[in-house]
Coordinates of C-alpha atoms in Angstrom, one line a residue:
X172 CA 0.0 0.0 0.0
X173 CA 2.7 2.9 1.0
X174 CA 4.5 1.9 -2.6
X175 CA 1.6 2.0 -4.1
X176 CA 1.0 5.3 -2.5
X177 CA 4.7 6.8 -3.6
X178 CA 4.4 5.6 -7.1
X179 CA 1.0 7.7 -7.2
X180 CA 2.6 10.7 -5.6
X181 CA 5.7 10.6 -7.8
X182 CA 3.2 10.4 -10.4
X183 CA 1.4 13.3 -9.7
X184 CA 4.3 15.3 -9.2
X185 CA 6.8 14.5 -12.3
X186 CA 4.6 12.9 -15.1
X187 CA 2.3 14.6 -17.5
X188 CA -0.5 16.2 -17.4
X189 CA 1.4 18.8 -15.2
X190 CA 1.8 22.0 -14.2
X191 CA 4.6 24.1 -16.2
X192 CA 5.8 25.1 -12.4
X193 CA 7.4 21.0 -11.5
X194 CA 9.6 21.6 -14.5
X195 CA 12.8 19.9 -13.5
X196 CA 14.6 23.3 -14.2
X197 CA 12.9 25.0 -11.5
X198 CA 13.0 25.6 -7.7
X199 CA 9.5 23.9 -6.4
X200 CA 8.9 23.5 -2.5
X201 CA 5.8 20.7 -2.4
X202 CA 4.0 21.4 1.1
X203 CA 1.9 18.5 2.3
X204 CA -1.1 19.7 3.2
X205 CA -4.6 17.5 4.4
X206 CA -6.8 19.2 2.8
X207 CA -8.0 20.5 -0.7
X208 CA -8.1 23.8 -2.0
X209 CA -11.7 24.4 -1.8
X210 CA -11.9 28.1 -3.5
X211 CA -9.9 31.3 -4.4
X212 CA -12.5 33.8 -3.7
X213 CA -10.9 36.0 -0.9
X214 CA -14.1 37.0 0.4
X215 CA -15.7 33.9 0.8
X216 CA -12.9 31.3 2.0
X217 CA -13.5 29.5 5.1
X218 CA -10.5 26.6 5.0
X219 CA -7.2 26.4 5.9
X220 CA -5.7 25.0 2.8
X221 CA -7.5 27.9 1.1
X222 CA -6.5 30.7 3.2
X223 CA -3.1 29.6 2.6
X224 CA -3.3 29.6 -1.0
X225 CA -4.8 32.9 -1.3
X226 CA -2.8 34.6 1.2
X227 CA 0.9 33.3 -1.0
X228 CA -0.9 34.7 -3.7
X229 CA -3.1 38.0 -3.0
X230 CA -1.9 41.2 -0.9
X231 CA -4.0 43.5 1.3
X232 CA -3.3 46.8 2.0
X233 CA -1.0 45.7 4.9
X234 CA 0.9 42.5 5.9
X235 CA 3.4 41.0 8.3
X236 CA 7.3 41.3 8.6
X237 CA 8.6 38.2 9.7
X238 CA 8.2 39.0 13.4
X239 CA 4.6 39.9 12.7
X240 CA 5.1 43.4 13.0
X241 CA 2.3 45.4 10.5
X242 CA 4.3 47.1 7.8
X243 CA 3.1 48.4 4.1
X244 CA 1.4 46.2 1.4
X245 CA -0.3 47.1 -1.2
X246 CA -1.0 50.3 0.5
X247 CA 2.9 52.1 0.4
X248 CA 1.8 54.4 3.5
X249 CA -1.1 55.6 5.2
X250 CA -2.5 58.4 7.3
X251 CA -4.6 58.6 10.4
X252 CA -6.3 61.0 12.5
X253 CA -6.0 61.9 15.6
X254 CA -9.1 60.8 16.7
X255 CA -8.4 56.9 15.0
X256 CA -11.5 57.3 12.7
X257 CA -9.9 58.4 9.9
X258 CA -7.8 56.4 7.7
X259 CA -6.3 57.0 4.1
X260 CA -3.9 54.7 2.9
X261 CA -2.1 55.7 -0.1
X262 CA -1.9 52.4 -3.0
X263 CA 1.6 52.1 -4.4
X264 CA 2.2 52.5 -7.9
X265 CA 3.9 49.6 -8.9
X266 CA 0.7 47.4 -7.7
X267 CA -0.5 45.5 -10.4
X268 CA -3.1 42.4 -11.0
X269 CA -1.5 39.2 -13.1
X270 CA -3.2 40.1 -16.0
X271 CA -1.1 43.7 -15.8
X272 CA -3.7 46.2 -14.9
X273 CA -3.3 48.4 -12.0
X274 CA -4.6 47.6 -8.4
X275 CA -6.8 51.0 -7.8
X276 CA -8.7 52.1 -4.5
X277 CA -12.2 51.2 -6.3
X278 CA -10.8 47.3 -5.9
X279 CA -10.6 47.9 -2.1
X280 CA -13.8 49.7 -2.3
X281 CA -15.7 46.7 -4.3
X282 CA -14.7 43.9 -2.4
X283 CA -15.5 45.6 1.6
X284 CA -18.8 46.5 0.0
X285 CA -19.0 42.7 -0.9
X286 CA -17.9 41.2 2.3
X287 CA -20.7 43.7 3.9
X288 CA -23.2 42.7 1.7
X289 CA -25.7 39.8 3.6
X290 CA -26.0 38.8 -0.2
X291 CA -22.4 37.4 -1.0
X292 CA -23.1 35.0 2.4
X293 CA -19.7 35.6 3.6
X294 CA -18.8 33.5 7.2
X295 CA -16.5 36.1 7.6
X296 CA -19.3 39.2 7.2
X297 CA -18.5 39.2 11.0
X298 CA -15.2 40.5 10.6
X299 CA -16.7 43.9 8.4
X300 CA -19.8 44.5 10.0
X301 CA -18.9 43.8 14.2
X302 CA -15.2 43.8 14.3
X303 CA -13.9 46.4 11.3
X304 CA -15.6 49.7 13.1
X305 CA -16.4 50.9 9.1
X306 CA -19.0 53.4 9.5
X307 CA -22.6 51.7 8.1
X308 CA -20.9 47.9 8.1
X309 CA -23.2 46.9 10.8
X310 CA -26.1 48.4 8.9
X311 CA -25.4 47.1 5.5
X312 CA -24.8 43.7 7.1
X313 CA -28.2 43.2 9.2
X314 CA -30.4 46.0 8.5
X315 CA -30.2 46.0 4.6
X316 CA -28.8 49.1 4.5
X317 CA -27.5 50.4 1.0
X318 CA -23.8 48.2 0.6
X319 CA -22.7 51.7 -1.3
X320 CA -23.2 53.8 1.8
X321 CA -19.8 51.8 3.6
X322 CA -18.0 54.3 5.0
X323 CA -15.0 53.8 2.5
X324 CA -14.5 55.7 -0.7
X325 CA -12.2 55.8 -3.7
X326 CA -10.8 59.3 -3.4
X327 CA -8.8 58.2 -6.7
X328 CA -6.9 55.4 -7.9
X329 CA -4.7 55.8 -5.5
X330 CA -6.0 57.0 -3.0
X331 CA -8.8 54.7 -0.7
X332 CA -10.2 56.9 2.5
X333 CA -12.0 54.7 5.3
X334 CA -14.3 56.3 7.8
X335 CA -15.0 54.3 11.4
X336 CA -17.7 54.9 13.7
X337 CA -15.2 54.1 16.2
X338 CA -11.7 53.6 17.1
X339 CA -10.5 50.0 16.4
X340 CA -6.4 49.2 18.0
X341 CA -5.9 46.4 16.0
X342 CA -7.4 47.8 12.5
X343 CA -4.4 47.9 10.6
X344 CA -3.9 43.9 11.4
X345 CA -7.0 43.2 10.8
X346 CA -6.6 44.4 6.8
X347 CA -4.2 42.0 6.2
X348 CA -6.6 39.2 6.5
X349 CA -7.9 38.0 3.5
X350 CA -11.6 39.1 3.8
X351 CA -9.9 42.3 3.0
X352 CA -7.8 41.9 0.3
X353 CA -9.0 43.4 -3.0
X354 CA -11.3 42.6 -5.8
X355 CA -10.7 43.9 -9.9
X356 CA -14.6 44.5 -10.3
X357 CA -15.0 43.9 -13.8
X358 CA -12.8 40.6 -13.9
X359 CA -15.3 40.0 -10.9
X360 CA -17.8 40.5 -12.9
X361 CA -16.9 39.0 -16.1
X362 CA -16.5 35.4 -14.2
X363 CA -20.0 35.7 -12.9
X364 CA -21.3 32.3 -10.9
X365 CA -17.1 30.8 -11.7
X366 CA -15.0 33.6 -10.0
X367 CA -12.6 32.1 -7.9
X368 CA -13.3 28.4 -8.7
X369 CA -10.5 27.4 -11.4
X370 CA -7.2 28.7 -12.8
X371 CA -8.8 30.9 -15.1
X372 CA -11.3 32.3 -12.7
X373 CA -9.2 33.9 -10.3
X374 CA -6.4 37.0 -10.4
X375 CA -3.6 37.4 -8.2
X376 CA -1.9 40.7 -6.6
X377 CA 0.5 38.7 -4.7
X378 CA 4.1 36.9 -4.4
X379 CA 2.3 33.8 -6.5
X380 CA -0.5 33.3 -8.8
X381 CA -3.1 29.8 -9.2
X382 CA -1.4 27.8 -12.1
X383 CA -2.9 24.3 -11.2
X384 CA -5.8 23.2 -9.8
X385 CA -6.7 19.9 -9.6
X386 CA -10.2 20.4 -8.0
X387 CA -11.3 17.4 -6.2
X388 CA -8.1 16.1 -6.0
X389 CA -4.6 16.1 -4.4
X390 CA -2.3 19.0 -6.1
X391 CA -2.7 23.0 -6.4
X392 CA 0.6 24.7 -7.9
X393 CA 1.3 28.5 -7.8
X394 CA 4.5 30.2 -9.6
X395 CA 5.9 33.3 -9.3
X396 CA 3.5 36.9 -10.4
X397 CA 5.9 39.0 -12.7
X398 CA 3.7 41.0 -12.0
X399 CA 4.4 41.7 -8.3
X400 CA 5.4 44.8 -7.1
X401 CA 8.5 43.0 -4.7
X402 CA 9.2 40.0 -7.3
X403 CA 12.9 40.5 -6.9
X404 CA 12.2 39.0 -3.0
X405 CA 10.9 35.8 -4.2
X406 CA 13.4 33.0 -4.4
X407 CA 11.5 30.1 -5.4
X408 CA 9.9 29.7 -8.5
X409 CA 6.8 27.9 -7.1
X410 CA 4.7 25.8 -4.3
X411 CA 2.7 22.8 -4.5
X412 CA 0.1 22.2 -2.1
X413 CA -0.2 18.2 -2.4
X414 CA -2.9 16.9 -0.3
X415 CA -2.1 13.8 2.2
X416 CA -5.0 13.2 4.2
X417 CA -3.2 10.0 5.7
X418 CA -0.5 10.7 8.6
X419 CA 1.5 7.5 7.7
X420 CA 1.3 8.3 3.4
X421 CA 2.5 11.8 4.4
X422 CA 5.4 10.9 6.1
X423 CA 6.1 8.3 3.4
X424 CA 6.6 10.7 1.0
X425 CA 8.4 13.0 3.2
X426 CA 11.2 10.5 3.5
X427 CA 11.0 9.6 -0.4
X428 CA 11.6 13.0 -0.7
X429 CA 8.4 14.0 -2.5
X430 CA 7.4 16.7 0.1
X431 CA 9.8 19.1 1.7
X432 CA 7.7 20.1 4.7
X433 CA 4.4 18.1 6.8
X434 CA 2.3 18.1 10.0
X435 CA 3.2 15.3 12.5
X436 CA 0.5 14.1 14.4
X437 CA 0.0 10.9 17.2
X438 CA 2.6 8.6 17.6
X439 CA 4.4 10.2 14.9
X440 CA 4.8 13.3 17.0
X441 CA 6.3 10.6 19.8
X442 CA 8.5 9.3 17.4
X443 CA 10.3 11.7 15.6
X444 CA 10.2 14.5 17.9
X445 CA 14.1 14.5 18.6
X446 CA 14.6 14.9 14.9
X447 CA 16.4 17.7 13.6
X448 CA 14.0 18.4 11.3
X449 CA 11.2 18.1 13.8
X450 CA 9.7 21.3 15.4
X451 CA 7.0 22.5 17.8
X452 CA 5.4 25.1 17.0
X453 CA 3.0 27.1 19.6
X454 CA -0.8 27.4 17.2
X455 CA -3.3 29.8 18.1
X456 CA -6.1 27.1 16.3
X457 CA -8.6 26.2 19.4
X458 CA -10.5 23.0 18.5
X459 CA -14.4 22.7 19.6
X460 CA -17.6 21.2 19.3
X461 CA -20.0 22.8 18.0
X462 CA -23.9 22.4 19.5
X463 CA -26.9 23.2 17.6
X464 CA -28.9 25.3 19.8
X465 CA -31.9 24.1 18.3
X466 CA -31.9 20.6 18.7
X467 CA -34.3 20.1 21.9
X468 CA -31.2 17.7 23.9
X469 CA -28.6 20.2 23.2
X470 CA -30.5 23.4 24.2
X471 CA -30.8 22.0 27.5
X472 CA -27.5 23.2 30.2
X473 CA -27.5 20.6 32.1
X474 CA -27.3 17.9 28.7
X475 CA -24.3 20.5 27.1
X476 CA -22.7 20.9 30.3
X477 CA -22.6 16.7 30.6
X478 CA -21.1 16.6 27.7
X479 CA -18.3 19.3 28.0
X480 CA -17.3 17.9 31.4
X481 CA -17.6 14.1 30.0
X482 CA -14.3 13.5 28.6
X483 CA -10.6 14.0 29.6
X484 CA -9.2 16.5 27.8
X485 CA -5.2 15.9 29.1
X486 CA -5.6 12.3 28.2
X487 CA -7.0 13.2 24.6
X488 CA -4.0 15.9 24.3
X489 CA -1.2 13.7 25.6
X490 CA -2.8 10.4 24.5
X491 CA -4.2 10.9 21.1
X492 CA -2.6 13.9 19.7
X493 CA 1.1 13.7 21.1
X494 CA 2.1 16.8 19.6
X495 CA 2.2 19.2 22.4
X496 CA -1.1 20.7 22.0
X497 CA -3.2 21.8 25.1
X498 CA -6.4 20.8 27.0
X499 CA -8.4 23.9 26.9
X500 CA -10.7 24.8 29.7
X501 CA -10.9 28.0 27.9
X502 CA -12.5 29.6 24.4
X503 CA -9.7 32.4 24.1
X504 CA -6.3 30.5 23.3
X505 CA -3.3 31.6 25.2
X506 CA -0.2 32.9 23.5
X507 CA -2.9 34.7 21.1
X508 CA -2.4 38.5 21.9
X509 CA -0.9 40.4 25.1
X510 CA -3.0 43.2 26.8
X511 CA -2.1 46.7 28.3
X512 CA -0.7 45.0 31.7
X513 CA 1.8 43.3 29.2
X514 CA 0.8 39.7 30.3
X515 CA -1.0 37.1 27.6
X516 CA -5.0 37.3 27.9
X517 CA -5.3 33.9 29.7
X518 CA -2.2 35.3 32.6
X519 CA -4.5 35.2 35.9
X520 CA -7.8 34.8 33.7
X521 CA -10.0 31.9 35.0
X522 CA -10.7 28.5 33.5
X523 CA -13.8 26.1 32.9
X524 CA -15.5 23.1 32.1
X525 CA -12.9 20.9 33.7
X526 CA -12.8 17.1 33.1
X527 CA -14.9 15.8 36.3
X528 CA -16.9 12.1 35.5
X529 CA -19.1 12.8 38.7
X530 CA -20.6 16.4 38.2
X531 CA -20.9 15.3 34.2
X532 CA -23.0 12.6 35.8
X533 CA -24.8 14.9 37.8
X534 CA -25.5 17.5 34.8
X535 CA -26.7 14.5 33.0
X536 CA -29.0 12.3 35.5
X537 CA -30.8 16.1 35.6
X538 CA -30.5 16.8 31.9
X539 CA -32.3 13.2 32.1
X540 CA -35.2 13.5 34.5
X541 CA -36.2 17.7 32.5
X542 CA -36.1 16.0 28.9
X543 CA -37.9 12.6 30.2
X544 CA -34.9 10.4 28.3
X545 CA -33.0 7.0 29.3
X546 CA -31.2 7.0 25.8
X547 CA -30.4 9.5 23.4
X548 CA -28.2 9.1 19.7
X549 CA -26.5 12.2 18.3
X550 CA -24.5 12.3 15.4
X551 CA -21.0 14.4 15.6
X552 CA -19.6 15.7 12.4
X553 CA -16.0 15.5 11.5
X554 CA -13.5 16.1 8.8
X555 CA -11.7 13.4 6.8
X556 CA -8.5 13.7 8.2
X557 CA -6.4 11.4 10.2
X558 CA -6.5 13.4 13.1
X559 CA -10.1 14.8 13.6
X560 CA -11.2 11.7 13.0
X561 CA -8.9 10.4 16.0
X562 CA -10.3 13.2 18.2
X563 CA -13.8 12.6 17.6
X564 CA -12.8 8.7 18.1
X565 CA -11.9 9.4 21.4
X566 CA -14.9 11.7 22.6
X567 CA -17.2 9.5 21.0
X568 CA -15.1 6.9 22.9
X569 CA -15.5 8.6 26.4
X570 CA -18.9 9.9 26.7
X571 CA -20.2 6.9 25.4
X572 CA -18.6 5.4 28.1
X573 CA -19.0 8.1 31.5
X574 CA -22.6 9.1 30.4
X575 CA -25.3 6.1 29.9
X576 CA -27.7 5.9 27.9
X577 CA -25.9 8.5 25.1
X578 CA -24.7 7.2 21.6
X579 CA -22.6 9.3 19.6
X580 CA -22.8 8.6 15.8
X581 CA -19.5 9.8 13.7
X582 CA -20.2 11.5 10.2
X583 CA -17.4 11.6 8.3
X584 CA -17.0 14.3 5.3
X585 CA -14.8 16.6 3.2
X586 CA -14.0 19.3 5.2
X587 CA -16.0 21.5 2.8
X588 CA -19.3 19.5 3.3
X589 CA -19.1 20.0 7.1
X590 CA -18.5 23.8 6.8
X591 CA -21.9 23.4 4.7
X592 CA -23.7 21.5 6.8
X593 CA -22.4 24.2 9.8
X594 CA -23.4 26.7 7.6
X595 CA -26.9 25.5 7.2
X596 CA -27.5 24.5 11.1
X597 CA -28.1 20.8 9.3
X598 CA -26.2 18.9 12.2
X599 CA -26.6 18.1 15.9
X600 CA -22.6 18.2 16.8
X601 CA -19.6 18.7 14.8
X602 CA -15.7 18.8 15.3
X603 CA -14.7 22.1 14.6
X604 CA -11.4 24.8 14.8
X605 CA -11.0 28.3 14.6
X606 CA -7.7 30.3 14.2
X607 CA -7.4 34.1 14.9
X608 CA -8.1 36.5 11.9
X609 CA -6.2 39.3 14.6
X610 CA -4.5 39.1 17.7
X611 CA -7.1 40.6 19.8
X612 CA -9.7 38.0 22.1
X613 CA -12.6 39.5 19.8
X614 CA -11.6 37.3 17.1
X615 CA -12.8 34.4 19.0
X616 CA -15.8 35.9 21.0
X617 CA -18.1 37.9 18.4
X618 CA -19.0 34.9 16.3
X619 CA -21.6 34.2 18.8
X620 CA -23.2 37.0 19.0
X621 CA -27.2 35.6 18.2
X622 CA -27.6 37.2 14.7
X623 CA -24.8 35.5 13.4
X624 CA -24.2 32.1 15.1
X625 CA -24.1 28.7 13.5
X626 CA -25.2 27.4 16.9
X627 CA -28.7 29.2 16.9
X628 CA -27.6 30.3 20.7
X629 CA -29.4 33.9 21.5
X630 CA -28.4 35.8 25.0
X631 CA -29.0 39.1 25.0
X632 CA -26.6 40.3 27.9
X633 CA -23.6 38.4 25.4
X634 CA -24.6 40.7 22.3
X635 CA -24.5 43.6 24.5
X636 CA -21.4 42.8 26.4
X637 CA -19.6 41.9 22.8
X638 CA -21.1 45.9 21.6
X639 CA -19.8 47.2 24.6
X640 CA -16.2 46.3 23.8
X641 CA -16.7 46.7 20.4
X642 CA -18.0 50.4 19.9
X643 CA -19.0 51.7 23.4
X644 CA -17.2 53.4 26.0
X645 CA -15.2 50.6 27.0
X646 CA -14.1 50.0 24.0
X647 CA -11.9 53.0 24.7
X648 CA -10.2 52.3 28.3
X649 CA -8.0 49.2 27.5
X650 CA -8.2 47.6 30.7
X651 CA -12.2 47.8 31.2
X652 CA -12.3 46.6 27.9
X653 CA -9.7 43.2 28.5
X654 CA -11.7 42.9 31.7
X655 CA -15.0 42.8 30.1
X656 CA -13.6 40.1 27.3
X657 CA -12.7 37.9 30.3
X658 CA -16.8 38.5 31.6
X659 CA -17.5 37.4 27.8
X660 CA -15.7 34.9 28.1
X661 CA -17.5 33.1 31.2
X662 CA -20.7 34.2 29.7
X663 CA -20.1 32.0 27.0
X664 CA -18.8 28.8 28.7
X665 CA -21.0 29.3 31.9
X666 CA -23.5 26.6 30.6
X667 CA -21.7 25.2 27.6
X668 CA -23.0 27.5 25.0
X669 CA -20.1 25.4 22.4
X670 CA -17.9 22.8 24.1
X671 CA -13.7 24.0 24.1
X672 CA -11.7 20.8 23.5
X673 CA -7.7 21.6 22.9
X674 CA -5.8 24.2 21.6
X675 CA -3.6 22.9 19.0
X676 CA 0.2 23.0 18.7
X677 CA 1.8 21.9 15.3
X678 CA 4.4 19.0 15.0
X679 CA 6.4 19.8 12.1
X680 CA 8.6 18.1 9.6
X681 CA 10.8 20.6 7.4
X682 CA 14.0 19.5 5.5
X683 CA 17.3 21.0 6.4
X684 CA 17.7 22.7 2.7
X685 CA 13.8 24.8 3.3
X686 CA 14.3 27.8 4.9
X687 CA 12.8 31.4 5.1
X688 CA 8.8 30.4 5.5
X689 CA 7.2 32.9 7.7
X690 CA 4.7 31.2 10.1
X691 CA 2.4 33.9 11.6
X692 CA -0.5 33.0 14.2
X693 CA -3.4 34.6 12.1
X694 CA -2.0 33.3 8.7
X695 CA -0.6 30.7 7.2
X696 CA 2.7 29.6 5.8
X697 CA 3.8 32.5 3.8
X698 CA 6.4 31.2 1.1
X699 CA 7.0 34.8 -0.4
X700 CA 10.7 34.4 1.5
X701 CA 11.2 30.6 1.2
X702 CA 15.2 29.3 0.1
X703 CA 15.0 26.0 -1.2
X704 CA 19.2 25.4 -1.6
X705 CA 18.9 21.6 -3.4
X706 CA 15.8 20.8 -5.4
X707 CA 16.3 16.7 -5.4

């Protein structure tokens, strides 16, 4: 089976059809990666493969240096009021698309008034209508205000003017998320129901452009953009993204030499983890189940709070995963942003939903006698990797086991058809992640605010506690405001609203001759400075 498995892979990656980028001549870093590339429409991705992708391949008007500072983008400077409401960044002249036209303000201007627009169905609306602080966002999003009335304007090509209702710290980080990268409106346009969905249908601003897709299957290749403004930066003529969904297959071809970097995970972790070429690296990503709210079992307390208590969250970490990730009795990951006493967000912050068999019991013998059950069978969603589908193993494992009476059916899909089925609240339970889009606890928090959830929770003191540090007074005094995250925080997990399971830490495998990636806690791998010294 793992020849079989090499001779594919070496297939896929030297023999025609094939992308003009694994031409022997040139300097090719293949990434295993465990999922596919699912879109390259900045506005609507919702996967990691795909934010990856995109973000080696599209600017915004800012980005990271490698020690995640903010510096210039696409935008060669900016200006800002004294107040913080008024922004004008300034586009740089040398910005240009990959078919050679100019990036201009109106692209800036097009794709914010998209993201705002309830229309496009964006799962990261959130970011433009509760987190940006773009004056009208919030209206445009839920009160179907006029998308044109977005307090951002094209003042000319150059020149792209954003007004916010309220100061935001963290704005300029927030811009170099993909949501807001740009959007050529008439390519847009002329692509209609295909943008972003093939080669063809997408254009790039960035270090890379899309020049393979192989949708549905295992390989996406991008090559240098002679078009890009700092093309003299990039050293390495390309990067596949080939997709290994098996742990065992990817480190197979990791050793054959087929892939030049991989994630470790489970015993693998154990066993190569005083490699040279292994690393742990911290992650921001905090794993969770998700609990649909409207499913009569899980909008009980006492039936969530069973389950979040139910299972052993240290043995899961040090048992199943093995790669240095954390139990988290927390939503808000630690090492995710510092605040203005200078310690990390979960330094002296308090924890919940321990491990602890006998009050899951409890929570579930009264969960029991309010619902009128003995038995009950839910269904868990999870991804078709390797290691969700160990994770979900395990709970389904463990509750099963410390709560009688519950069966906990696994649904195994593409990650894309889980994200769907999130999407349209058609699941009871499902396995799911989120990384930071900003280093700033909000990031994590405002997705559950009740006219956006997937969960169909609604509490009206968490919406206004989620405003307040958003846009109201205390949004101004940094210290009420991390205080009142932390009283967010316990609003949420105080009954199990979603059930926190680890916060993920990355095992890594990365050959000696790859060097340069930039790993940044609310991106991806960013290949724009990769050295790739032998190409075997």
């Amino acid at each position: 089976m793992r020849r079989w498995f090499a001779a594919l892979l070496a297939l896929a990656l030297t023999w025609a059809p094939r992308p003009a980028a694994l031409a022997a001549e040139k300097v090719i870093v293949n990434y295993g990666v465990e999922t596919e590339l699912t879109t390259m429409d900045a506005q609507i991705v919702s996967d990691g493969t795909s934010y990856t992708i995109i973000e080696n391949t599209m600017e915004g008007l800012t980005q990271f240096d490698k020690d995640s500072n903010v510096i210039p983008a696409i935008a060669e400077s900016w200006d800002v009021s004294p107040d913080g409401l008024s922004y004008t960044f300034h586009i740089r002249e040398d910005a240009k698309w990959s078919n050679g036209e100019p990036v201009r303000a109106q692209d800036f201007v097009f794709a914010w008034r998209r993201l705002a627009d309830p229309r496009t169905g964006s799962e990261t609306q959130f970011l433009m209508a509760d987190t940006s602080g773009i004056k009208n966002a919030e209206a445009i999003a839920y009160r179907g205000a006029d998308p044109e009335t977005l307090g951002v304007k094209a003042l000319d090509d150059r020149t792209l003017a954003v007004e916010l209702d309220h100061p935001v710290p963290f704005f300029l980080s927030l811009l170099l998320f993909p949501s807001f990268y740009p959007a050529n409106e008439a390519f847009f346009k002329a692509q209609g129901d295909r943008y972003g969905q093939g080669v063809e249908n997408v254009l790039a601003n960035g270090a890379f452009q899309l020049t393979y897709w192989d949708q549905g299957g295992s390989l996406s290749t991008v090559e240098r953009n002679p078009y890009y403004y700092a093309r003299d930066e990039v050293k390495v003529d390309g990067v596949s993204f080939v997709v290994i969904k098996d742990a065992q297959s990817a480190l197979l071809a990791y050793q054959n030499g087929d892939v030049d970097k991989i994630a470790l995970t489970g015993e693998l972790v154990e066993q190569f983890k005083d490699d040279p070429e292994c690393r742990i690296i911290d992650g921001s990503f905090l794993w969770y189940v998700l609990c649909n709210h409207k499913n009569k079992f899980l909008a009980n307390p006492d039936f969530r709070l069973a389950l979040a208590m139910g299972f052993d969250k240290q043995e899961l970490c040090s048992g199943v995963l093995k790669d240095g990730s954390h139990p988290a009795d927390y939503f808000v990951p630690s090492m995710l942003a510092t605040g203005p006493d200078g310690k990390d967000f979960r330094d002296g912050a308090p924890t919940y939903l321990h491990y602890d068999k006998d009050k899951a019991l409890e929570h579930w013998n009264a969960a029991k006698k309010a619902l009128g059950f003995e038995s009950v069978s839910l269904s868990l969603l999870v991804e078709d990797t390797e290691s969700a589908i160990g994770v979900a193993t395990y709970l389904q494992d463990a509750l099963q086991k410390n709560l009688p009476g519950l069966t906990i059916n696994l649904e195994s899909m593409a990650k894309k058809a889980r994200l769907q089925r999130e999407r349209d609240r058609e699941y009871e339970l499902s396995l799911t992640r989120w990384g930071p889009d900003y280093a700033d606890p909000m990031t994590y928090l405002d997705q559950f605010v009740s006219n956006k959830t997937k969960i169909g929770w609604t509490n009206a003191h968490y919406d206004e506690m989620i405003k307040e540090a958003s846009s109201g007074k205390t949004a101004l005094d940094p210290a009420a405001r991390w205080q009142l995250m932390k009283d967010i925080e316990a609003e949420l997990l105080k009954e199990a609203a979603v059930l926190p399971v680890y916060q993920k830490n990355s095992a890594l495998l990365q050959k000696a001759y790859l060097t340069g990636i930039e790993e940044h806690a609310s991106i991806g791998n960013l290949f724009k400075h990769a050295t790739k010294a032998v190409n075997p």
